[in-house]
Short mmCIF file of C-alpha atoms in Angstrom, two decimals:
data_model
loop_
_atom_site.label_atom_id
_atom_site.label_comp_id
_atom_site.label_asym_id
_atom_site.label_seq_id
_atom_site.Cartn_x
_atom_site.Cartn_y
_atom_site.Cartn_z
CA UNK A 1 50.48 -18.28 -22.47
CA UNK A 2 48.63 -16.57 -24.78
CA UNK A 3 46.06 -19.29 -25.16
CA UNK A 4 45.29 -19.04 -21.85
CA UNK A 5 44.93 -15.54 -21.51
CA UNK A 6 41.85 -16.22 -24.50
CA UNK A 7 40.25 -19.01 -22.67
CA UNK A 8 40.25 -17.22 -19.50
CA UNK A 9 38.27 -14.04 -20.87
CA UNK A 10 35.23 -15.74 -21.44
CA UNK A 11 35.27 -17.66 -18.28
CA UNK A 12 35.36 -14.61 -15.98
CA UNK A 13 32.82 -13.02 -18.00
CA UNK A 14 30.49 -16.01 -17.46
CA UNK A 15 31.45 -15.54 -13.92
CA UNK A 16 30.62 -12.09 -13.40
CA UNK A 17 27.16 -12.54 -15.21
CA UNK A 18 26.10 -15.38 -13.02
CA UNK A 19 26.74 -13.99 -9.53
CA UNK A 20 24.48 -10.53 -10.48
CA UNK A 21 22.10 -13.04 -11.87
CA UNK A 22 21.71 -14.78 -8.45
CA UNK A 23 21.36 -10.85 -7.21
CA UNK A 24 18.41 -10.20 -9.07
CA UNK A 25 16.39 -12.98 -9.07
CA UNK A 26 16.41 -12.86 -5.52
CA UNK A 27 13.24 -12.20 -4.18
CA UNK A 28 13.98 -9.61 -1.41
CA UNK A 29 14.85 -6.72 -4.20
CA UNK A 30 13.44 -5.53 -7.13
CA UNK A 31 10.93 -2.96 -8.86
CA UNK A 32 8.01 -3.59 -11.72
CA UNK A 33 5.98 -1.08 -13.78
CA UNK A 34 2.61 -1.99 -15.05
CA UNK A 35 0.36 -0.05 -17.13
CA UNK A 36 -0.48 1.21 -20.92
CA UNK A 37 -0.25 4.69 -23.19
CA UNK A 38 -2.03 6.96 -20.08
CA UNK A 39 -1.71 7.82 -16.78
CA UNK A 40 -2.01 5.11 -14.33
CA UNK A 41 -1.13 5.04 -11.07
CA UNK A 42 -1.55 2.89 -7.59
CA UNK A 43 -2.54 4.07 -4.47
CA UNK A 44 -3.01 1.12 -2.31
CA UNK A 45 -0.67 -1.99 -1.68
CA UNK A 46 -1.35 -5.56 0.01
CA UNK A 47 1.00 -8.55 0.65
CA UNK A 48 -1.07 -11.59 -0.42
CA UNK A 49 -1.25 -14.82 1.15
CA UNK A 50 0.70 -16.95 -1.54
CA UNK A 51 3.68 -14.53 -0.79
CA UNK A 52 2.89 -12.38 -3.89
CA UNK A 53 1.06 -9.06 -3.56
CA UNK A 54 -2.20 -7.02 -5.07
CA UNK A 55 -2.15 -3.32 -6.04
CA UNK A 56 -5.06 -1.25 -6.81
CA UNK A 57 -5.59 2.78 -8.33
CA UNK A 58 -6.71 3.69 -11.21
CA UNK A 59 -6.23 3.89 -14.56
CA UNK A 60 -6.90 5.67 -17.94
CA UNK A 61 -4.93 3.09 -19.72
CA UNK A 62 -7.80 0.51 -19.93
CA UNK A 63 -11.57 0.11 -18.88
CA UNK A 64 -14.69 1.38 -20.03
CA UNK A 65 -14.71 4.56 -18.78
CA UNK A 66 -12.46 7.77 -19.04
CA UNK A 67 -10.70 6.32 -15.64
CA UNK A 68 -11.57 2.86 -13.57
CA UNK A 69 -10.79 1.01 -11.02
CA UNK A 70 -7.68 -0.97 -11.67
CA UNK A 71 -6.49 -4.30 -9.62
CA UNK A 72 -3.30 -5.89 -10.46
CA UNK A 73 -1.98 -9.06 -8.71
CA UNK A 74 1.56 -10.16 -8.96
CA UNK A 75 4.01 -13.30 -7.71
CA UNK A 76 6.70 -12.90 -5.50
CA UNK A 77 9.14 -11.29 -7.69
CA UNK A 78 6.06 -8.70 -8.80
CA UNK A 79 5.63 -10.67 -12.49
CA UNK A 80 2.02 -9.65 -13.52
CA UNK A 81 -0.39 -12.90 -12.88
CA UNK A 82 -3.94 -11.09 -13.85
CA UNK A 83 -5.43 -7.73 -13.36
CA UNK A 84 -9.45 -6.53 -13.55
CA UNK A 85 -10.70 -2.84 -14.36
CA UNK A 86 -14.28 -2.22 -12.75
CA UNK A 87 -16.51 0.57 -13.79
CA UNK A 88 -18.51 2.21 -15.64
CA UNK A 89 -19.00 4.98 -18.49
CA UNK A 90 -17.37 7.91 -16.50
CA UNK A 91 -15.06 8.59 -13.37
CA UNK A 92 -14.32 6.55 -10.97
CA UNK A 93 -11.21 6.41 -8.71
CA UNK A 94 -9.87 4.27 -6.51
CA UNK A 95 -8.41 4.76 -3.17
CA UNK A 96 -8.19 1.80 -0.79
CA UNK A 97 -7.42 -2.44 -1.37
CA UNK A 98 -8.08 -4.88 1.35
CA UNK A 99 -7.45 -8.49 1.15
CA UNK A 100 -10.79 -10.01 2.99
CA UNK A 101 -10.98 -13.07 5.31
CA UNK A 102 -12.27 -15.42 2.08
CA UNK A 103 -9.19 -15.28 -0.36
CA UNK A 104 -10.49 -12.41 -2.02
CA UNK A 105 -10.23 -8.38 -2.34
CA UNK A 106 -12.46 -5.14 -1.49
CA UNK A 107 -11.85 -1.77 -3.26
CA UNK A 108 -13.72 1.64 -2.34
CA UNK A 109 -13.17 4.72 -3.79
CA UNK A 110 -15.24 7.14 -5.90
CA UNK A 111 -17.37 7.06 -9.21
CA UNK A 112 -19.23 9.90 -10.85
CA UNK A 113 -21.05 7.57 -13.23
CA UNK A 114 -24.41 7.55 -10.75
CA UNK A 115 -24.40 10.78 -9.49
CA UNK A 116 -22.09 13.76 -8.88
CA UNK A 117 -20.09 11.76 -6.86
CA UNK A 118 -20.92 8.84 -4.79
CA UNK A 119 -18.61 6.37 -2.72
CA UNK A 120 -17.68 2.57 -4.35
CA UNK A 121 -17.27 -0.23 -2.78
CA UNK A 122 -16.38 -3.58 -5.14
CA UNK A 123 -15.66 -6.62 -3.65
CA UNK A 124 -13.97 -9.75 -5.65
CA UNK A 125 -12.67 -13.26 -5.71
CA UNK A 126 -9.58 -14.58 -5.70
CA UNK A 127 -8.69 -13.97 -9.16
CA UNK A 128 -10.27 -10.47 -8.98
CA UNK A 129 -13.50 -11.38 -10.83
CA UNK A 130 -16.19 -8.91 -9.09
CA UNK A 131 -18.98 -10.74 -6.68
CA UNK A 132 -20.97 -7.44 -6.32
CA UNK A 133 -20.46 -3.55 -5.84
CA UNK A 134 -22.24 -0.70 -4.16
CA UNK A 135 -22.57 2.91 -3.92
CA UNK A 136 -23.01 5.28 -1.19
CA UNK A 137 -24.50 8.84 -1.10
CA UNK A 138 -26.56 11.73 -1.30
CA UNK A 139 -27.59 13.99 -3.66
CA UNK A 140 -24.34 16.07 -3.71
CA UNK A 141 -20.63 14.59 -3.42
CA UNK A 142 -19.20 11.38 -1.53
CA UNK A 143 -16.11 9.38 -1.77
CA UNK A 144 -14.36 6.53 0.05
CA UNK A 145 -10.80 6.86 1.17
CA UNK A 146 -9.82 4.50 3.46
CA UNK A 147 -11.57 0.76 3.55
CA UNK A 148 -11.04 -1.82 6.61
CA UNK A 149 -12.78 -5.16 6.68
CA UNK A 150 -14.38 -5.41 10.17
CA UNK A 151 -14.06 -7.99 12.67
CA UNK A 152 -17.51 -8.91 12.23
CA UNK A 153 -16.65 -9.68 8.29
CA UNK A 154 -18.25 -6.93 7.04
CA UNK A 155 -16.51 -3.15 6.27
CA UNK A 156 -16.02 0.20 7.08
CA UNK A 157 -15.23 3.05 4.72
CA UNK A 158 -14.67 6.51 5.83
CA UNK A 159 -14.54 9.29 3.04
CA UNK A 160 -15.88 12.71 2.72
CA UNK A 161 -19.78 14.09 2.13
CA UNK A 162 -21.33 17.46 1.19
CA UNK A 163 -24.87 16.16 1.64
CA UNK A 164 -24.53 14.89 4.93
CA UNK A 165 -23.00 16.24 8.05
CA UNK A 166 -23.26 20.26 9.63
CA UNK A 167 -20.07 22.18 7.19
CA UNK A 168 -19.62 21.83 3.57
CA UNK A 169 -17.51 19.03 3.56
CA UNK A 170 -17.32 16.85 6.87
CA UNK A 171 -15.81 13.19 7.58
CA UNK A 172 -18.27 9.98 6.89
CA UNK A 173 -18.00 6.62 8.24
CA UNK A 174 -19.99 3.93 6.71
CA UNK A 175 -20.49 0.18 8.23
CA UNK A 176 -21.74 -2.20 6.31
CA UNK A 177 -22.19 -6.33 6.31
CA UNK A 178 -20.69 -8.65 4.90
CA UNK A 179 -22.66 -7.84 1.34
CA UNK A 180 -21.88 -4.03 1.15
CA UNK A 181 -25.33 -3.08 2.78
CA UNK A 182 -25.69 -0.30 4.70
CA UNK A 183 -25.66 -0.86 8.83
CA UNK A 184 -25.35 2.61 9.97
CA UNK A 185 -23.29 5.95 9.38
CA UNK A 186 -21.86 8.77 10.88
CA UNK A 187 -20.38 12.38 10.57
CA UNK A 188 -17.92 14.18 11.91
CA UNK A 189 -17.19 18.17 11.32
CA UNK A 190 -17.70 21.60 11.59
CA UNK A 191 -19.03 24.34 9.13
CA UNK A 192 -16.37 24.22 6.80
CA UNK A 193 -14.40 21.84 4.83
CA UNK A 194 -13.04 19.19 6.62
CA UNK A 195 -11.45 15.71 5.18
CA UNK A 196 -10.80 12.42 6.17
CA UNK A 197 -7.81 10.85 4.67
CA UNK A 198 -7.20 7.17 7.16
CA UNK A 199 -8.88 4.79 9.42
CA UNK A 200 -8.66 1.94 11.41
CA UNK A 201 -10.81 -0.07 13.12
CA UNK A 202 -9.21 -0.23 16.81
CA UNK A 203 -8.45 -3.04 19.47
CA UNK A 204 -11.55 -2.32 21.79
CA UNK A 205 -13.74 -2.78 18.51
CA UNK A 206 -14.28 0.98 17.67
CA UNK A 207 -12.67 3.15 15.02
CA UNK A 208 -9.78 5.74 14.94
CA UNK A 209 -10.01 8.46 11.79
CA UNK A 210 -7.15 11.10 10.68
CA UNK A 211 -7.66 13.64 8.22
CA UNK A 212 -7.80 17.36 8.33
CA UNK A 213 -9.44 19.75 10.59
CA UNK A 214 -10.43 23.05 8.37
CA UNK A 215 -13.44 24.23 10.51
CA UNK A 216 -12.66 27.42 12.98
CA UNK A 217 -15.25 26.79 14.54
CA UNK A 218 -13.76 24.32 16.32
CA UNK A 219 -10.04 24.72 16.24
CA UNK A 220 -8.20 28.19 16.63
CA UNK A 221 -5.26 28.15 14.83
CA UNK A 222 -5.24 29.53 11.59
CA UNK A 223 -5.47 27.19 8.94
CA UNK A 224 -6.41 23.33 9.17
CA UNK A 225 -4.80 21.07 11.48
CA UNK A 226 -4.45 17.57 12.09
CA UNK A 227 -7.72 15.81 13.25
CA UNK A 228 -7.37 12.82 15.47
CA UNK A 229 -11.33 11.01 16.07
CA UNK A 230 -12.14 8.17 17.97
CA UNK A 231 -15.55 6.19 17.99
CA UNK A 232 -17.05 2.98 19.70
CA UNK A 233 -18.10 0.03 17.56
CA UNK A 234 -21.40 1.82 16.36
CA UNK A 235 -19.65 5.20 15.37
CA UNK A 236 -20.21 7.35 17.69
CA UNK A 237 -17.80 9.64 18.78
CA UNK A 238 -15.72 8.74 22.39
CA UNK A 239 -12.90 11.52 21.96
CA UNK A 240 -11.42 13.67 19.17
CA UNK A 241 -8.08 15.81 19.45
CA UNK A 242 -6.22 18.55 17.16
CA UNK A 243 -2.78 18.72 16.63
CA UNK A 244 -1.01 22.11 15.04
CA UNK A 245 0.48 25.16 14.35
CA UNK A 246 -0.29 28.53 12.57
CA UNK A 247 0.17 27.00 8.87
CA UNK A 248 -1.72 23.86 7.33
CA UNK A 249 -1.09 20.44 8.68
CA UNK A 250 -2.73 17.56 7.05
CA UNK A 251 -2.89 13.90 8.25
CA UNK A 252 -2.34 11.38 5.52
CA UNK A 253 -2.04 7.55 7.36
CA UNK A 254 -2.87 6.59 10.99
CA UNK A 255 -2.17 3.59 13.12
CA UNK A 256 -2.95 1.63 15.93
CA UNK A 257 0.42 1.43 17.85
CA UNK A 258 1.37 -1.62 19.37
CA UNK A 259 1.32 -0.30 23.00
CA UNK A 260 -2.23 0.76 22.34
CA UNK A 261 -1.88 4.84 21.46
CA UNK A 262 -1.93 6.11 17.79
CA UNK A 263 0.45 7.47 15.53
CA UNK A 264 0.14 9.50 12.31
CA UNK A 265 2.01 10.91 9.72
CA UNK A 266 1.13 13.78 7.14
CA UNK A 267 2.38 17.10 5.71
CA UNK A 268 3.59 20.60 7.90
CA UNK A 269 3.96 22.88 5.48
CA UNK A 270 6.45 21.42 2.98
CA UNK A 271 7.69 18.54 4.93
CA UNK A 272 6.72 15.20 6.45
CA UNK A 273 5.08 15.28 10.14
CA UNK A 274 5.11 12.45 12.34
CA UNK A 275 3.03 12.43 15.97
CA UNK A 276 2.65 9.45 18.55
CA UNK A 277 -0.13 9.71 21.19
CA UNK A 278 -1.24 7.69 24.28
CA UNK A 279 -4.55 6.00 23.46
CA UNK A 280 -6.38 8.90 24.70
CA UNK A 281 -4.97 11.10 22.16
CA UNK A 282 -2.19 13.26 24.19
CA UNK A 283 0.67 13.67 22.10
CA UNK A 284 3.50 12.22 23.56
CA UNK A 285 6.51 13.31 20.62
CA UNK A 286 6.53 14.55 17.09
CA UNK A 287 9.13 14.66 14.76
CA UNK A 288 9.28 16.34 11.16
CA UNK A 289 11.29 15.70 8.06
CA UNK A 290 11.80 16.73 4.60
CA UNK A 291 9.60 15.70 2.29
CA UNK A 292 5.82 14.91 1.87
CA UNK A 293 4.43 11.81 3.99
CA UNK A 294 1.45 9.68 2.70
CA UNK A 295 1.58 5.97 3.81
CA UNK A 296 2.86 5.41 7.31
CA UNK A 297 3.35 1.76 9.41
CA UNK A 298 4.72 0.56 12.33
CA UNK A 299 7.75 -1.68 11.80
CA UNK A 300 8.63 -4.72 13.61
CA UNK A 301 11.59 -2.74 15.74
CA UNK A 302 8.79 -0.77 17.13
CA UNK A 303 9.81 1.86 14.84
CA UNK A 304 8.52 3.66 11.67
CA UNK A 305 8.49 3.51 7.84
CA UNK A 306 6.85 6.63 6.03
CA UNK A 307 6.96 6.43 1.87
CA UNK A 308 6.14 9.58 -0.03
CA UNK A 309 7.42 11.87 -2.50
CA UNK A 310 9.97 14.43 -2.12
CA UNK A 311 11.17 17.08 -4.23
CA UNK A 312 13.94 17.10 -6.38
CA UNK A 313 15.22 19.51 -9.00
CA UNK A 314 16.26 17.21 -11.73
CA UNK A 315 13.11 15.42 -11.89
CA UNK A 316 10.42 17.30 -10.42
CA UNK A 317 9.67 14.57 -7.43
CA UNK A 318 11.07 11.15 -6.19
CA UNK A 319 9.22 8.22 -4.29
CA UNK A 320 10.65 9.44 -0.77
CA UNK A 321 11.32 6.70 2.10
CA UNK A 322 12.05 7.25 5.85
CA UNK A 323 13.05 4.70 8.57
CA UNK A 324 12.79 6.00 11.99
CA UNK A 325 13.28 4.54 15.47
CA UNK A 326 10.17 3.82 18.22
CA UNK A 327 10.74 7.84 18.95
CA UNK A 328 10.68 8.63 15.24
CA UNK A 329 14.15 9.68 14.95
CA UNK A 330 15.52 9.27 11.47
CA UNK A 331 17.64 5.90 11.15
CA UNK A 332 17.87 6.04 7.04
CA UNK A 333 16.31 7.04 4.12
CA UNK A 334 16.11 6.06 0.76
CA UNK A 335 14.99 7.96 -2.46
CA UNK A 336 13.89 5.95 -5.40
CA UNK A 337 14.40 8.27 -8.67
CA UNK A 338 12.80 7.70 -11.93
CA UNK A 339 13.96 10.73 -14.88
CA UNK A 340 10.43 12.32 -14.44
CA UNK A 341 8.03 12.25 -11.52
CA UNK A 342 7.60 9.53 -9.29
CA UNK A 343 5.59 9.11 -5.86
CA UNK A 344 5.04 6.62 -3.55
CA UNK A 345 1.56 5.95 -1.80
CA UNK A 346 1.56 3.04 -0.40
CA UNK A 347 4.10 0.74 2.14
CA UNK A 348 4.13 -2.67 4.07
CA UNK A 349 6.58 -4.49 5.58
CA UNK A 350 7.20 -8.31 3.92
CA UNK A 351 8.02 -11.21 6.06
CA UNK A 352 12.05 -11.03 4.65
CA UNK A 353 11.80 -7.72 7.62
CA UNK A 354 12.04 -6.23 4.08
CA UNK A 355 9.57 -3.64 2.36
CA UNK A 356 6.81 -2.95 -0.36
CA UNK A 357 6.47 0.12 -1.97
CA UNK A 358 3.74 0.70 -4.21
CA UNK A 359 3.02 4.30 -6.46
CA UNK A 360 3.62 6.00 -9.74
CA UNK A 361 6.65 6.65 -12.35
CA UNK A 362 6.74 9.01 -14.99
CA UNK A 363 9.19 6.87 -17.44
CA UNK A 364 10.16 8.11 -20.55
CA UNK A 365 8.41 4.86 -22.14
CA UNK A 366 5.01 5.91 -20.69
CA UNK A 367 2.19 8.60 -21.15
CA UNK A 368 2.02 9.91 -19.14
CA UNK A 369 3.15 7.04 -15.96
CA UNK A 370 2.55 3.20 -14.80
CA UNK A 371 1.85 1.43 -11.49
CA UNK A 372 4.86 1.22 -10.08
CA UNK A 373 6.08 -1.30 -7.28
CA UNK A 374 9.60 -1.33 -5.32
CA UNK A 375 10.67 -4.19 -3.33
CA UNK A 376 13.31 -3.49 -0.98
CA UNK A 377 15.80 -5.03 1.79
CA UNK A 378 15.19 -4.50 4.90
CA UNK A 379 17.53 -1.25 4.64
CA UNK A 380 15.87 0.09 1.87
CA UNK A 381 17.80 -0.84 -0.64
CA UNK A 382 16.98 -1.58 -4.47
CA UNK A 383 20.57 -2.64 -5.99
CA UNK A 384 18.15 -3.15 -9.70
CA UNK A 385 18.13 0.75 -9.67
CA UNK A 386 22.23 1.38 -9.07
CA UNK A 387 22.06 1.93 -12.92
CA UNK A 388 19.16 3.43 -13.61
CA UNK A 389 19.70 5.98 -10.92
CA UNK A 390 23.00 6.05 -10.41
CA UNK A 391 24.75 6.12 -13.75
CA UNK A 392 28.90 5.92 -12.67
CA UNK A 393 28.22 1.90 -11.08
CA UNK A 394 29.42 -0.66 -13.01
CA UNK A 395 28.79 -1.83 -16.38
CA UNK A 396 27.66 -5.35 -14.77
CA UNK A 397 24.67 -3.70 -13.69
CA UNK A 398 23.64 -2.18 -16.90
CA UNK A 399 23.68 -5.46 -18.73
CA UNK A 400 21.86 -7.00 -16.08
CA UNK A 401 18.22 -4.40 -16.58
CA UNK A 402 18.85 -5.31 -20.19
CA UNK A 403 18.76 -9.13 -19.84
CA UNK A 404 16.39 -9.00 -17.35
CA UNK A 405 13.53 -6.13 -18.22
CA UNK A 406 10.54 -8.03 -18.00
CA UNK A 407 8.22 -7.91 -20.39
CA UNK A 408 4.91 -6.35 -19.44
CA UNK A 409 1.58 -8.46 -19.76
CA UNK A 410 -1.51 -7.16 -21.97
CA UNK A 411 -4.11 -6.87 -19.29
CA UNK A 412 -7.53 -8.45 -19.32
CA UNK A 413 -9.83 -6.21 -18.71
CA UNK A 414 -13.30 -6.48 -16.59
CA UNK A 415 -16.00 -3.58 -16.60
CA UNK A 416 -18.74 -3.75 -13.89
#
């Protein structure tokens, strides 16, 4: 008997280790860090067509200038297969990543190694090696914030400009061909400061911008409210509508819903603010919840998924993620919480009906955080973290992040 009580021990352990193995290397769930001794930190998040993904920000870890451009592309299961820096001796910052019609990738952004400030737009190859790059502006500041590839194969940026435009700070939208030249530009604004934070280039061939309306001049609630603009396919303005309150409302993310209106998601004070409109504009519902909202998409329910940060008193912030129904009405949420601070910036939905989360974590390994990218089930869950974050699980999963941490690749570096 009591030889078969000694055989049997290391049987079930064997057992026990191989089902949580088939766990986590499934595909659907799972979360990477990439990055060096600074701060890092990705703001922008595409699935690629090889099933892996791409995720671009900026980083202090590695390049040739205090901060650059950073481009990271992964497999399936988010294992680092290259990465690229681009830019030059100074600043520059990246905002937006689109994967382009030829295989390859387009970043835009900001760099203050031309001028004060001026918008950058980089565009690559398949393996992230950079085809050319341009910047936009005046003699005062410019940056890019949101980048679209057009239908016509070129792209659209929309940022901010103090050099251009009627306030100090107005909305810019720049279309260019297929090389990054200049096609034509417009502004949007009143006399103060007013910022542009999304875009999308719409059904009917025009654009749709959200940002922040600041200028009294043209709104009448105290404070800045959320700016809704609309323009046909050469920019110019068809419609433009304001949505809020006494206190500061900012939109973060827009899109184009699938019954042909817009919704957009942002911050109300100290939580997350969700509106749907008719294409026209008219609000049809709003909904708020706790938190701050910064990447918004429409799911294949017809519902919602906003990923942000939300505050938490152990840790400072956690990568914050809400699921909502077609009249935004909270189904679940899901917080994602590293020991420091950790936000999320970016979301898309993967082809499992699961999700992508892309941002930044503040672990105690890094200085001061790393790119940091969360693949969930289609529920949000991330069962990788249930020891990490949630210390009373079992033991099982503990050894499992130990056997499994995945080494980090050195990155090659490129400089434009």
């Amino acid at each position: 008997m009591l030889r078969k009580l000694v055989l049997s021990s290391p049987v079930l352990l064997v057992l026990t280790l191989s089902l949580v193995v088939s766990v986590e290397a499934d595909s659907t769930m799972w979360s990477q860090t990439y990055g060096g001794t600074k701060h890092d930190e990705a703001h922008s998040l595409v699935v690629t067509s090889d099933g892996g993904y791409a995720l671009s920000g900026n980083t202090l870890s590695f390049g040739a200038g205090s901060s650059d451009f950073w481009l990271v592309k992964t497999d399936e299961f988010g294992n680092m297969e290259w990465n690229q820096t681009y830019g030059y001796s100074d600043w520059e910052w990246c905002a937006s990543l689109v994967a382009t019609s030829d295989g390859g990738y387009a970043l835009a952004g900001l760099t203050q190694s031309v001028d004060s400030g001026d918008a950058l737009l980089v565009k690559t190859d398949s393996f992230g090696n950079m085809e050319w790059n341009r910047t936009y502006g005046g003699t005062g500041w410019q940056e890019a914030r949101g980048l679209v590839e057009t239908f016509d194969g070129g792209y659209a940026l929309v940022g901010s400009t103090d050099s251009l435009g009627a306030g100090q700070s107005d909305w810019w939208l720049v279309k260019t061909d297929a090389f990054g030249n200049v096609e034509w530009n417009q502004t949007f604004g009143g006399t103060r400061n007013d910022y542009v934070y999304s875009m999308v280039q719409t059904s009917d061939g025009g654009y749709a911008l959200a940002g922040l309306m600041n200028s009294s001049d043209l709104i009448s609630n105290p404070g800045g409210d959320f700016w809704l603009v609309k323009t046909d396919g050469a920019g110019n303005m068809e419609w433009n509508k304001t949505y809020g309150e006494t206190g500061d409302e900012i939109a973060m993310s827009l899109v184009e819903t699938s019954d042909g209106g817009y919704a957009l998601a942002g911050e109300k004070g100290n939580d997350i603010w969700l509106i749907k409109t008719d294409a026209v504009g008219n609000m049809e519902w709003n909904q708020t919840y706790s938190g701050t909202g910064y990447a918004l998409i429409e799911t294949s329910d017809g519902g919602y998924a906003i990923a942000g940060t939300i505050h938490s008193s152990s840790t400072g912030s956690d990568c914050w993620f809400v699921k909502t129904d077609a009249y935004g009405n909270m189904e679940w949420n899901k917080t994602y919480e590293g020991p420091q601070t950790d936000k999320a910036w970016s979301i898309v939905q993967t082809s499992d009906g699961g999700y992508a989360i892309a941002g930044e974590t503040d672990l105690p390994s890094t200085v001061p955080s790393d790119f940091w990218l969360i693949k969930t089930d289609e529920y949000g869950i991330v069962p990788e973290y249930s020891s990490w974050l949630l210390p009373t699980l079992l033991l099982t999963a503990t050894l499992v992040i130990v056997i499994y941490k995945k080494k980090l690749l050195k990155p090659r570096s490129q400089v434009c």
